[in-house]
């Protein structure tokens, strides 16, 4: 899938991650013999690239498949099909999806995931020192306990934690501080790519802003690359260089952040944007209420999966699958009428 350069807001390098036609189908087993009766196609043929130093936002309603996609990329769950090409520091590309367990262990330090819930994602029985040191020890990056402690202190300082709290346990910290611990842990093996799965969703708005600013500062300092998964579009707009929109396991639109927010080309994106609170008190947005629920990924509708909820749907939409098409430089959409519809962006 060809894609244009990301906007030059910061140092964007070569392609670091290329996801090709990725699928994750969960079998539906029924009956006494647990025979497979069908599949939930949580991720169904997704392709995109992320460049070094870039933040790629991934949005969609709950059930769109974005978290499953993120977990497949770090091999937290096994993809069903497709390739996840990842460029290692020496320039060699590996297919994360095809690595055996031993090979996966060797490259795992280069990518990490930050989870949504800072309360349950940290082991309550481990001290901050052990939580942050664990990936250092597991990857045998340092063995001397003094050096490990120094590295943990350095990481705590980087994420704004008091280094005196090294031996405290997670329950002694607030939600924002716990997420900082999670971020320090993810930085410990000096990864190239961090997958942030709803990393600020569970936090208060003021704390969200602090964590987003921290992530941006760390990205600038360590040239990190982020896949930022979130349902909150204003958060995604703030942090992302480019954004992909998922619906029922598929990408339906992909563009640089400004184009996607000012000039969406897919009716689903338009509806999501209409729900973003406006920053201009003069503008009163009419929210587009989508009828019905997200389609069932085990039995999606024919043609365009979005057609039962789409206010622009025509006859062809129920019978023919729309092609993934470039509608402007670096702007892709899967809609039969992407070139013709005059859709509203955010704040319009
Ligand atoms: Fe709506 Fe048809 Fe476009 Fe699908 S292809 S988003 S139903 S207009």
mmCIF file of C-alpha atoms and ligand atoms in Angstrom:
data_model
loop_
_atom_site.group_PDB
_atom_site.id
_atom_site.type_symbol
_atom_site.label_atom_id
_atom_site.label_comp_id
_atom_site.label_asym_id
_atom_site.label_seq_id
_atom_site.Cartn_x
_atom_site.Cartn_y
_atom_site.Cartn_z
ATOM 1 C CA UNK A 1 0.000 0.000 0.000
ATOM 2 C CA UNK A 2 1.699 3.243 -1.057
ATOM 3 C CA UNK A 3 1.709 6.054 1.461
ATOM 4 C CA UNK A 4 3.018 9.605 1.322
ATOM 5 C CA UNK A 5 5.503 11.078 3.781
ATOM 6 C CA UNK A 6 4.186 12.037 7.198
ATOM 7 C CA UNK A 7 4.116 15.818 7.795
ATOM 8 C CA UNK A 8 7.434 17.258 8.875
ATOM 9 C CA UNK A 9 6.492 18.222 12.443
ATOM 10 C CA UNK A 10 9.553 16.444 13.822
ATOM 11 C CA UNK A 11 12.352 14.076 12.832
ATOM 12 C CA UNK A 12 10.574 11.334 10.898
ATOM 13 C CA UNK A 13 12.924 8.646 9.584
ATOM 14 C CA UNK A 14 12.736 5.443 7.585
ATOM 15 C CA UNK A 15 9.879 2.955 7.818
ATOM 16 C CA UNK A 16 10.278 1.124 11.145
ATOM 17 C CA UNK A 17 7.163 -1.057 11.028
ATOM 18 C CA UNK A 18 5.236 -2.349 8.040
ATOM 19 C CA UNK A 19 2.061 -4.281 8.716
ATOM 20 C CA UNK A 20 0.867 -6.237 5.685
ATOM 21 C CA UNK A 21 -2.576 -7.749 5.363
ATOM 22 C CA UNK A 22 -2.686 -8.657 9.067
ATOM 23 C CA UNK A 23 -5.510 -10.896 10.250
ATOM 24 C CA UNK A 24 -6.638 -12.172 13.614
ATOM 25 C CA UNK A 25 -9.609 -14.527 13.440
ATOM 26 C CA UNK A 26 -10.860 -16.085 16.669
ATOM 27 C CA UNK A 27 -12.603 -19.450 16.134
ATOM 28 C CA UNK A 28 -16.179 -19.831 17.426
ATOM 29 C CA UNK A 29 -16.376 -23.291 18.952
ATOM 30 C CA UNK A 30 -19.715 -24.930 19.740
ATOM 31 C CA UNK A 31 -21.134 -28.242 20.886
ATOM 32 C CA UNK A 32 -19.741 -31.131 22.895
ATOM 33 C CA UNK A 33 -16.810 -31.654 20.522
ATOM 34 C CA UNK A 34 -16.042 -27.928 20.356
ATOM 35 C CA UNK A 35 -16.258 -27.949 16.581
ATOM 36 C CA UNK A 36 -15.450 -24.666 14.853
ATOM 37 C CA UNK A 37 -18.668 -23.036 13.637
ATOM 38 C CA UNK A 38 -17.218 -19.785 12.333
ATOM 39 C CA UNK A 39 -14.736 -17.039 13.107
ATOM 40 C CA UNK A 40 -14.784 -13.630 14.755
ATOM 41 C CA UNK A 41 -12.705 -11.595 12.340
ATOM 42 C CA UNK A 42 -11.348 -9.110 14.895
ATOM 43 C CA UNK A 43 -8.633 -7.909 12.517
ATOM 44 C CA UNK A 44 -9.222 -8.641 8.872
ATOM 45 C CA UNK A 45 -6.563 -7.607 6.368
ATOM 46 C CA UNK A 46 -5.018 -4.443 7.828
ATOM 47 C CA UNK A 47 -1.967 -2.825 6.163
ATOM 48 C CA UNK A 48 -0.053 0.324 7.133
ATOM 49 C CA UNK A 49 3.447 1.577 7.872
ATOM 50 C CA UNK A 50 4.920 3.601 10.741
ATOM 51 C CA UNK A 51 8.110 5.595 10.342
ATOM 52 C CA UNK A 52 10.845 6.039 12.912
ATOM 53 C CA UNK A 53 9.992 8.931 15.273
ATOM 54 C CA UNK A 54 6.362 9.037 14.125
ATOM 55 C CA UNK A 55 3.196 8.725 16.207
ATOM 56 C CA UNK A 56 0.517 6.770 14.388
ATOM 57 C CA UNK A 57 -2.909 7.108 15.995
ATOM 58 C CA UNK A 58 -5.439 4.300 15.673
ATOM 59 C CA UNK A 59 -9.088 5.087 16.422
ATOM 60 C CA UNK A 60 -12.456 3.385 16.248
ATOM 61 C CA UNK A 61 -15.357 2.457 18.469
ATOM 62 C CA UNK A 62 -15.075 -0.283 21.047
ATOM 63 C CA UNK A 63 -15.043 -3.582 19.147
ATOM 64 C CA UNK A 64 -13.381 -2.155 16.037
ATOM 65 C CA UNK A 65 -10.319 -4.388 16.503
ATOM 66 C CA UNK A 66 -7.732 -1.717 17.324
ATOM 67 C CA UNK A 67 -6.556 -3.271 20.615
ATOM 68 C CA UNK A 68 -6.387 -6.742 19.036
ATOM 69 C CA UNK A 69 -4.276 -5.251 16.240
ATOM 70 C CA UNK A 70 -1.894 -3.656 18.782
ATOM 71 C CA UNK A 71 -1.545 -6.910 20.677
ATOM 72 C CA UNK A 72 -0.802 -8.852 17.484
ATOM 73 C CA UNK A 73 1.964 -6.391 16.589
ATOM 74 C CA UNK A 74 3.831 -7.051 19.856
ATOM 75 C CA UNK A 75 2.882 -10.771 19.637
ATOM 76 C CA UNK A 76 0.883 -10.541 22.851
ATOM 77 C CA UNK A 77 -1.525 -12.699 20.856
ATOM 78 C CA UNK A 78 -0.784 -14.782 17.769
ATOM 79 C CA UNK A 79 -1.856 -13.280 14.438
ATOM 80 C CA UNK A 80 -3.773 -15.614 12.123
ATOM 81 C CA UNK A 81 -2.141 -14.378 8.923
ATOM 82 C CA UNK A 82 -0.151 -11.506 7.460
ATOM 83 C CA UNK A 83 3.252 -9.964 8.044
ATOM 84 C CA UNK A 84 4.612 -7.552 10.679
ATOM 85 C CA UNK A 85 7.926 -6.350 9.255
ATOM 86 C CA UNK A 86 10.073 -4.603 11.844
ATOM 87 C CA UNK A 87 13.461 -2.988 11.246
ATOM 88 C CA UNK A 88 16.034 -3.850 13.911
ATOM 89 C CA UNK A 89 18.752 -1.358 14.984
ATOM 90 C CA UNK A 90 21.278 -3.045 12.631
ATOM 91 C CA UNK A 91 18.931 -2.409 9.669
ATOM 92 C CA UNK A 92 17.825 -6.043 9.282
ATOM 93 C CA UNK A 93 14.044 -6.489 8.912
ATOM 94 C CA UNK A 94 12.310 -9.347 10.724
ATOM 95 C CA UNK A 95 8.745 -10.566 10.378
ATOM 96 C CA UNK A 96 7.500 -10.467 13.980
ATOM 97 C CA UNK A 97 4.503 -12.617 12.976
ATOM 98 C CA UNK A 98 6.757 -15.462 11.785
ATOM 99 C CA UNK A 99 9.360 -15.576 14.588
ATOM 100 C CA UNK A 100 9.629 -18.695 16.721
ATOM 101 C CA UNK A 101 9.670 -18.282 20.510
ATOM 102 C CA UNK A 102 13.466 -18.133 20.821
ATOM 103 C CA UNK A 103 13.887 -15.564 18.037
ATOM 104 C CA UNK A 104 10.978 -13.545 19.437
ATOM 105 C CA UNK A 105 12.663 -13.404 22.868
ATOM 106 C CA UNK A 106 15.773 -11.930 21.264
ATOM 107 C CA UNK A 107 13.970 -9.061 19.508
ATOM 108 C CA UNK A 108 11.261 -8.394 22.062
ATOM 109 C CA UNK A 109 13.273 -5.704 23.847
ATOM 110 C CA UNK A 110 12.851 -3.476 20.782
ATOM 111 C CA UNK A 111 9.069 -3.082 21.167
ATOM 112 C CA UNK A 112 6.853 -2.689 24.185
ATOM 113 C CA UNK A 113 3.230 -2.092 25.105
ATOM 114 C CA UNK A 114 1.770 0.359 27.641
ATOM 115 C CA UNK A 115 -1.654 -0.690 28.873
ATOM 116 C CA UNK A 116 -4.809 1.239 29.639
ATOM 117 C CA UNK A 117 -5.273 0.450 33.280
ATOM 118 C CA UNK A 118 -2.411 1.680 35.480
ATOM 119 C CA UNK A 119 -4.071 -0.073 38.440
ATOM 120 C CA UNK A 120 -4.117 -3.626 37.154
ATOM 121 C CA UNK A 121 -1.131 -3.535 34.788
ATOM 122 C CA UNK A 122 1.428 -3.391 37.631
ATOM 123 C CA UNK A 123 2.037 -6.372 39.917
ATOM 124 C CA UNK A 124 0.985 -5.161 43.410
ATOM 125 C CA UNK A 125 3.523 -7.506 45.054
ATOM 126 C CA UNK A 126 6.512 -5.969 43.284
ATOM 127 C CA UNK A 127 8.345 -2.785 44.309
ATOM 128 C CA UNK A 128 8.849 -0.011 41.772
ATOM 129 C CA UNK A 129 12.493 -1.052 41.564
ATOM 130 C CA UNK A 130 11.578 -4.623 40.602
ATOM 131 C CA UNK A 131 8.785 -3.575 38.212
ATOM 132 C CA UNK A 132 11.077 -1.276 36.218
ATOM 133 C CA UNK A 133 14.104 -3.585 36.517
ATOM 134 C CA UNK A 134 12.238 -6.689 35.323
ATOM 135 C CA UNK A 135 12.686 -6.102 31.554
ATOM 136 C CA UNK A 136 16.351 -5.181 32.186
ATOM 137 C CA UNK A 137 16.917 -8.477 33.991
ATOM 138 C CA UNK A 138 14.787 -10.540 31.587
ATOM 139 C CA UNK A 139 16.715 -9.247 28.599
ATOM 140 C CA UNK A 140 20.057 -9.590 30.462
ATOM 141 C CA UNK A 141 20.880 -5.961 29.653
ATOM 142 C CA UNK A 142 22.616 -5.425 33.011
ATOM 143 C CA UNK A 143 23.559 -7.913 35.720
ATOM 144 C CA UNK A 144 25.206 -5.842 38.438
ATOM 145 C CA UNK A 145 22.548 -4.876 40.991
ATOM 146 C CA UNK A 146 24.131 -1.451 41.593
ATOM 147 C CA UNK A 147 24.023 -0.704 37.846
ATOM 148 C CA UNK A 148 20.415 -1.895 37.651
ATOM 149 C CA UNK A 149 19.425 0.384 40.541
ATOM 150 C CA UNK A 150 21.193 3.328 38.900
ATOM 151 C CA UNK A 151 19.366 2.648 35.618
ATOM 152 C CA UNK A 152 16.002 2.406 37.424
ATOM 153 C CA UNK A 153 16.691 5.702 39.222
ATOM 154 C CA UNK A 154 17.602 7.323 35.915
ATOM 155 C CA UNK A 155 14.336 6.098 34.345
ATOM 156 C CA UNK A 156 12.257 7.219 37.331
ATOM 157 C CA UNK A 157 13.792 10.658 37.034
ATOM 158 C CA UNK A 158 13.072 10.763 33.282
ATOM 159 C CA UNK A 159 9.364 10.081 33.803
ATOM 160 C CA UNK A 160 9.027 12.510 36.718
ATOM 161 C CA UNK A 161 8.933 10.057 39.641
ATOM 162 C CA UNK A 162 10.702 10.734 42.919
ATOM 163 C CA UNK A 163 13.734 8.420 43.031
ATOM 164 C CA UNK A 164 13.345 8.185 46.819
ATOM 165 C CA UNK A 165 10.237 6.043 46.158
ATOM 166 C CA UNK A 166 12.256 3.234 44.606
ATOM 167 C CA UNK A 167 11.186 0.647 47.165
ATOM 168 C CA UNK A 168 7.514 1.577 47.372
ATOM 169 C CA UNK A 169 4.730 -0.615 46.020
ATOM 170 C CA UNK A 170 2.155 0.371 43.340
ATOM 171 C CA UNK A 171 -0.699 0.931 45.826
ATOM 172 C CA UNK A 172 1.227 3.910 47.264
ATOM 173 C CA UNK A 173 0.971 5.811 43.971
ATOM 174 C CA UNK A 174 -1.798 7.750 42.225
ATOM 175 C CA UNK A 175 -3.152 6.688 38.793
ATOM 176 C CA UNK A 176 -0.940 9.167 36.955
ATOM 177 C CA UNK A 177 2.134 8.071 38.908
ATOM 178 C CA UNK A 178 1.380 4.420 38.194
ATOM 179 C CA UNK A 179 1.164 5.180 34.499
ATOM 180 C CA UNK A 180 4.571 6.880 34.827
ATOM 181 C CA UNK A 181 5.898 3.653 36.387
ATOM 182 C CA UNK A 182 4.480 1.735 33.403
ATOM 183 C CA UNK A 183 6.169 4.158 31.011
ATOM 184 C CA UNK A 184 9.517 3.876 32.849
ATOM 185 C CA UNK A 185 9.224 0.088 32.632
ATOM 186 C CA UNK A 186 8.501 0.255 28.919
ATOM 187 C CA UNK A 187 11.576 2.492 28.398
ATOM 188 C CA UNK A 188 13.895 0.224 30.408
ATOM 189 C CA UNK A 189 15.161 -1.914 27.486
ATOM 190 C CA UNK A 190 15.502 1.194 25.226
ATOM 191 C CA UNK A 191 12.809 0.100 22.749
ATOM 192 C CA UNK A 192 12.313 1.529 19.258
ATOM 193 C CA UNK A 193 8.523 1.128 19.180
ATOM 194 C CA UNK A 194 5.975 1.557 21.961
ATOM 195 C CA UNK A 195 2.357 0.514 21.480
ATOM 196 C CA UNK A 196 0.208 2.681 23.781
ATOM 197 C CA UNK A 197 -3.160 0.970 24.245
ATOM 198 C CA UNK A 198 -5.617 3.560 25.619
ATOM 199 C CA UNK A 199 -2.655 4.697 27.754
ATOM 200 C CA UNK A 200 -4.401 7.784 29.162
ATOM 201 C CA UNK A 201 -8.082 6.739 29.003
ATOM 202 C CA UNK A 202 -8.334 5.792 32.672
ATOM 203 C CA UNK A 203 -6.815 9.075 33.899
ATOM 204 C CA UNK A 204 -8.346 12.446 34.833
ATOM 205 C CA UNK A 205 -8.191 15.051 32.064
ATOM 206 C CA UNK A 206 -5.454 17.143 33.741
ATOM 207 C CA UNK A 207 -3.335 14.025 34.338
ATOM 208 C CA UNK A 208 -3.963 12.916 30.734
ATOM 209 C CA UNK A 209 -2.358 16.146 29.513
ATOM 210 C CA UNK A 210 0.690 15.586 31.729
ATOM 211 C CA UNK A 211 1.176 12.021 30.485
ATOM 212 C CA UNK A 212 0.717 13.059 26.831
ATOM 213 C CA UNK A 213 3.312 15.805 27.285
ATOM 214 C CA UNK A 214 5.637 13.311 28.956
ATOM 215 C CA UNK A 215 5.255 10.876 26.034
ATOM 216 C CA UNK A 216 6.028 13.676 23.563
ATOM 217 C CA UNK A 217 9.121 14.753 25.543
ATOM 218 C CA UNK A 218 10.369 11.157 25.737
ATOM 219 C CA UNK A 219 9.742 10.689 22.023
ATOM 220 C CA UNK A 220 11.857 13.760 21.244
ATOM 221 C CA UNK A 221 14.639 12.680 23.601
ATOM 222 C CA UNK A 222 14.826 8.996 22.597
ATOM 223 C CA UNK A 223 13.473 9.188 19.032
ATOM 224 C CA UNK A 224 10.682 6.792 19.994
ATOM 225 C CA UNK A 225 8.017 5.605 17.603
ATOM 226 C CA UNK A 226 4.461 5.251 18.915
ATOM 227 C CA UNK A 227 1.412 3.328 17.828
ATOM 228 C CA UNK A 228 -1.185 5.223 19.856
ATOM 229 C CA UNK A 229 -4.493 3.373 20.211
ATOM 230 C CA UNK A 230 -7.397 5.395 21.622
ATOM 231 C CA UNK A 231 -11.113 5.971 21.269
ATOM 232 C CA UNK A 232 -10.810 9.651 22.275
ATOM 233 C CA UNK A 233 -10.215 11.596 19.067
ATOM 234 C CA UNK A 234 -9.120 14.818 20.766
ATOM 235 C CA UNK A 235 -6.291 12.905 22.467
ATOM 236 C CA UNK A 236 -5.331 11.297 19.156
ATOM 237 C CA UNK A 237 -5.429 14.660 17.361
ATOM 238 C CA UNK A 238 -3.094 16.140 19.981
ATOM 239 C CA UNK A 239 -0.390 13.485 19.766
ATOM 240 C CA UNK A 240 -0.530 11.863 16.306
ATOM 241 C CA UNK A 241 1.254 12.622 13.027
ATOM 242 C CA UNK A 242 -1.042 10.314 11.073
ATOM 243 C CA UNK A 243 -4.250 8.556 11.998
ATOM 244 C CA UNK A 244 -5.901 5.314 10.898
ATOM 245 C CA UNK A 245 -9.629 4.723 11.482
ATOM 246 C CA UNK A 246 -10.811 1.143 12.058
ATOM 247 C CA UNK A 247 -14.274 -0.296 11.628
ATOM 248 C CA UNK A 248 -15.087 -4.003 12.155
ATOM 249 C CA UNK A 249 -11.497 -5.185 11.875
ATOM 250 C CA UNK A 250 -10.567 -3.116 8.837
ATOM 251 C CA UNK A 251 -8.994 0.253 8.155
ATOM 252 C CA UNK A 252 -11.566 2.526 6.507
ATOM 253 C CA UNK A 253 -9.488 5.733 6.393
ATOM 254 C CA UNK A 254 -5.850 6.780 6.848
ATOM 255 C CA UNK A 255 -4.354 10.269 6.515
ATOM 256 C CA UNK A 256 -2.112 12.811 8.184
ATOM 257 C CA UNK A 257 -3.811 14.185 11.282
ATOM 258 C CA UNK A 258 -4.711 17.593 9.875
ATOM 259 C CA UNK A 259 -6.266 16.195 6.667
ATOM 260 C CA UNK A 260 -8.244 13.593 8.552
ATOM 261 C CA UNK A 261 -9.626 16.089 11.061
ATOM 262 C CA UNK A 262 -10.381 18.907 8.598
ATOM 263 C CA UNK A 263 -11.314 16.931 5.505
ATOM 264 C CA UNK A 264 -12.471 13.370 6.295
ATOM 265 C CA UNK A 265 -13.268 11.153 3.330
ATOM 266 C CA UNK A 266 -15.191 8.353 5.029
ATOM 267 C CA UNK A 267 -18.677 8.808 6.566
ATOM 268 C CA UNK A 268 -17.646 6.789 9.626
ATOM 269 C CA UNK A 269 -14.793 9.228 10.332
ATOM 270 C CA UNK A 270 -17.197 12.146 9.872
ATOM 271 C CA UNK A 271 -19.513 10.650 12.499
ATOM 272 C CA UNK A 272 -16.643 10.063 14.960
ATOM 273 C CA UNK A 273 -15.417 13.650 14.466
ATOM 274 C CA UNK A 274 -18.891 15.068 15.075
ATOM 275 C CA UNK A 275 -18.657 13.713 18.635
ATOM 276 C CA UNK A 276 -15.391 15.555 19.414
ATOM 277 C CA UNK A 277 -16.080 18.512 21.753
ATOM 278 C CA UNK A 278 -15.432 21.742 19.844
ATOM 279 C CA UNK A 279 -12.725 24.150 21.010
ATOM 280 C CA UNK A 280 -14.499 27.178 19.492
ATOM 281 C CA UNK A 281 -17.486 28.425 21.558
ATOM 282 C CA UNK A 282 -18.911 30.055 18.383
ATOM 283 C CA UNK A 283 -19.279 26.688 16.716
ATOM 284 C CA UNK A 284 -22.156 24.424 17.631
ATOM 285 C CA UNK A 285 -21.564 20.982 16.171
ATOM 286 C CA UNK A 286 -24.508 18.756 15.348
ATOM 287 C CA UNK A 287 -23.511 15.339 16.486
ATOM 288 C CA UNK A 288 -24.166 12.575 13.965
ATOM 289 C CA UNK A 289 -25.864 9.772 15.850
ATOM 290 C CA UNK A 290 -25.069 6.463 14.197
ATOM 291 C CA UNK A 291 -28.013 4.081 14.217
ATOM 292 C CA UNK A 292 -27.506 0.564 15.559
ATOM 293 C CA UNK A 293 -24.364 -1.073 16.880
ATOM 294 C CA UNK A 294 -20.948 -1.791 15.412
ATOM 295 C CA UNK A 295 -21.447 -4.721 13.008
ATOM 296 C CA UNK A 296 -20.797 -8.230 14.313
ATOM 297 C CA UNK A 297 -17.292 -9.241 13.130
ATOM 298 C CA UNK A 298 -18.438 -12.886 13.056
ATOM 299 C CA UNK A 299 -21.176 -12.076 10.511
ATOM 300 C CA UNK A 300 -20.486 -8.650 8.989
ATOM 301 C CA UNK A 301 -22.940 -7.123 6.509
ATOM 302 C CA UNK A 302 -22.448 -7.585 2.766
ATOM 303 C CA UNK A 303 -20.699 -4.953 0.656
ATOM 304 C CA UNK A 304 -19.478 -2.030 2.749
ATOM 305 C CA UNK A 305 -19.575 -3.149 6.415
ATOM 306 C CA UNK A 306 -20.701 0.359 7.376
ATOM 307 C CA UNK A 307 -23.716 0.511 5.024
ATOM 308 C CA UNK A 308 -26.474 -0.316 7.577
ATOM 309 C CA UNK A 309 -25.411 2.750 9.624
ATOM 310 C CA UNK A 310 -24.349 5.091 6.832
ATOM 311 C CA UNK A 311 -26.559 8.057 5.984
ATOM 312 C CA UNK A 312 -25.005 8.311 2.497
ATOM 313 C CA UNK A 313 -25.464 4.621 1.572
ATOM 314 C CA UNK A 314 -26.720 3.781 -1.911
ATOM 315 C CA UNK A 315 -27.642 0.507 -3.560
ATOM 316 C CA UNK A 316 -24.082 -0.429 -4.515
ATOM 317 C CA UNK A 317 -22.962 -0.124 -0.886
ATOM 318 C CA UNK A 318 -24.929 -3.234 0.137
ATOM 319 C CA UNK A 319 -23.497 -5.401 -2.617
ATOM 320 C CA UNK A 320 -19.947 -4.292 -3.451
ATOM 321 C CA UNK A 321 -16.974 -3.942 -1.120
ATOM 322 C CA UNK A 322 -15.408 -0.509 -1.564
ATOM 323 C CA UNK A 323 -11.761 -0.452 -2.675
ATOM 324 C CA UNK A 324 -9.007 1.063 -0.521
ATOM 325 C CA UNK A 325 -8.262 4.133 -2.628
ATOM 326 C CA UNK A 326 -5.916 7.116 -2.444
ATOM 327 C CA UNK A 327 -8.152 10.193 -2.521
ATOM 328 C CA UNK A 328 -5.426 12.821 -1.920
ATOM 329 C CA UNK A 329 -1.687 12.737 -1.249
ATOM 330 C CA UNK A 330 -1.218 10.287 1.623
ATOM 331 C CA UNK A 331 -4.979 10.168 2.232
ATOM 332 C CA UNK A 332 -6.721 6.807 1.766
ATOM 333 C CA UNK A 333 -10.324 5.738 2.262
ATOM 334 C CA UNK A 334 -12.535 2.728 1.581
ATOM 335 C CA UNK A 335 -15.791 4.277 0.402
ATOM 336 C CA UNK A 336 -17.484 4.145 -3.026
ATOM 337 C CA UNK A 337 -18.152 7.884 -2.807
ATOM 338 C CA UNK A 338 -15.001 9.159 -1.072
ATOM 339 C CA UNK A 339 -14.278 11.520 -3.985
ATOM 340 C CA UNK A 340 -17.822 12.895 -4.163
ATOM 341 C CA UNK A 341 -19.059 13.377 -0.606
ATOM 342 C CA UNK A 342 -18.527 16.762 1.040
ATOM 343 C CA UNK A 343 -18.054 15.589 4.612
ATOM 344 C CA UNK A 344 -17.744 17.757 7.701
ATOM 345 C CA UNK A 345 -14.495 17.817 9.642
ATOM 346 C CA UNK A 346 -14.022 18.574 13.320
ATOM 347 C CA UNK A 347 -15.150 22.086 14.350
ATOM 348 C CA UNK A 348 -17.188 22.496 11.119
HETATM 349 FE FE1 LIG B 1 -21.369 4.793 3.243
HETATM 350 FE FE2 LIG B 1 -21.476 3.537 0.917
HETATM 351 FE FE3 LIG B 1 -19.279 4.855 1.601
HETATM 352 FE FE4 LIG B 1 -19.887 2.596 2.833
HETATM 353 S S1 LIG B 1 -19.357 2.832 0.689
HETATM 354 S S2 LIG B 1 -19.210 4.456 3.778
HETATM 355 S S3 LIG B 1 -22.121 2.761 2.894
HETATM 356 S S4 LIG B 1 -21.325 5.746 1.221
#
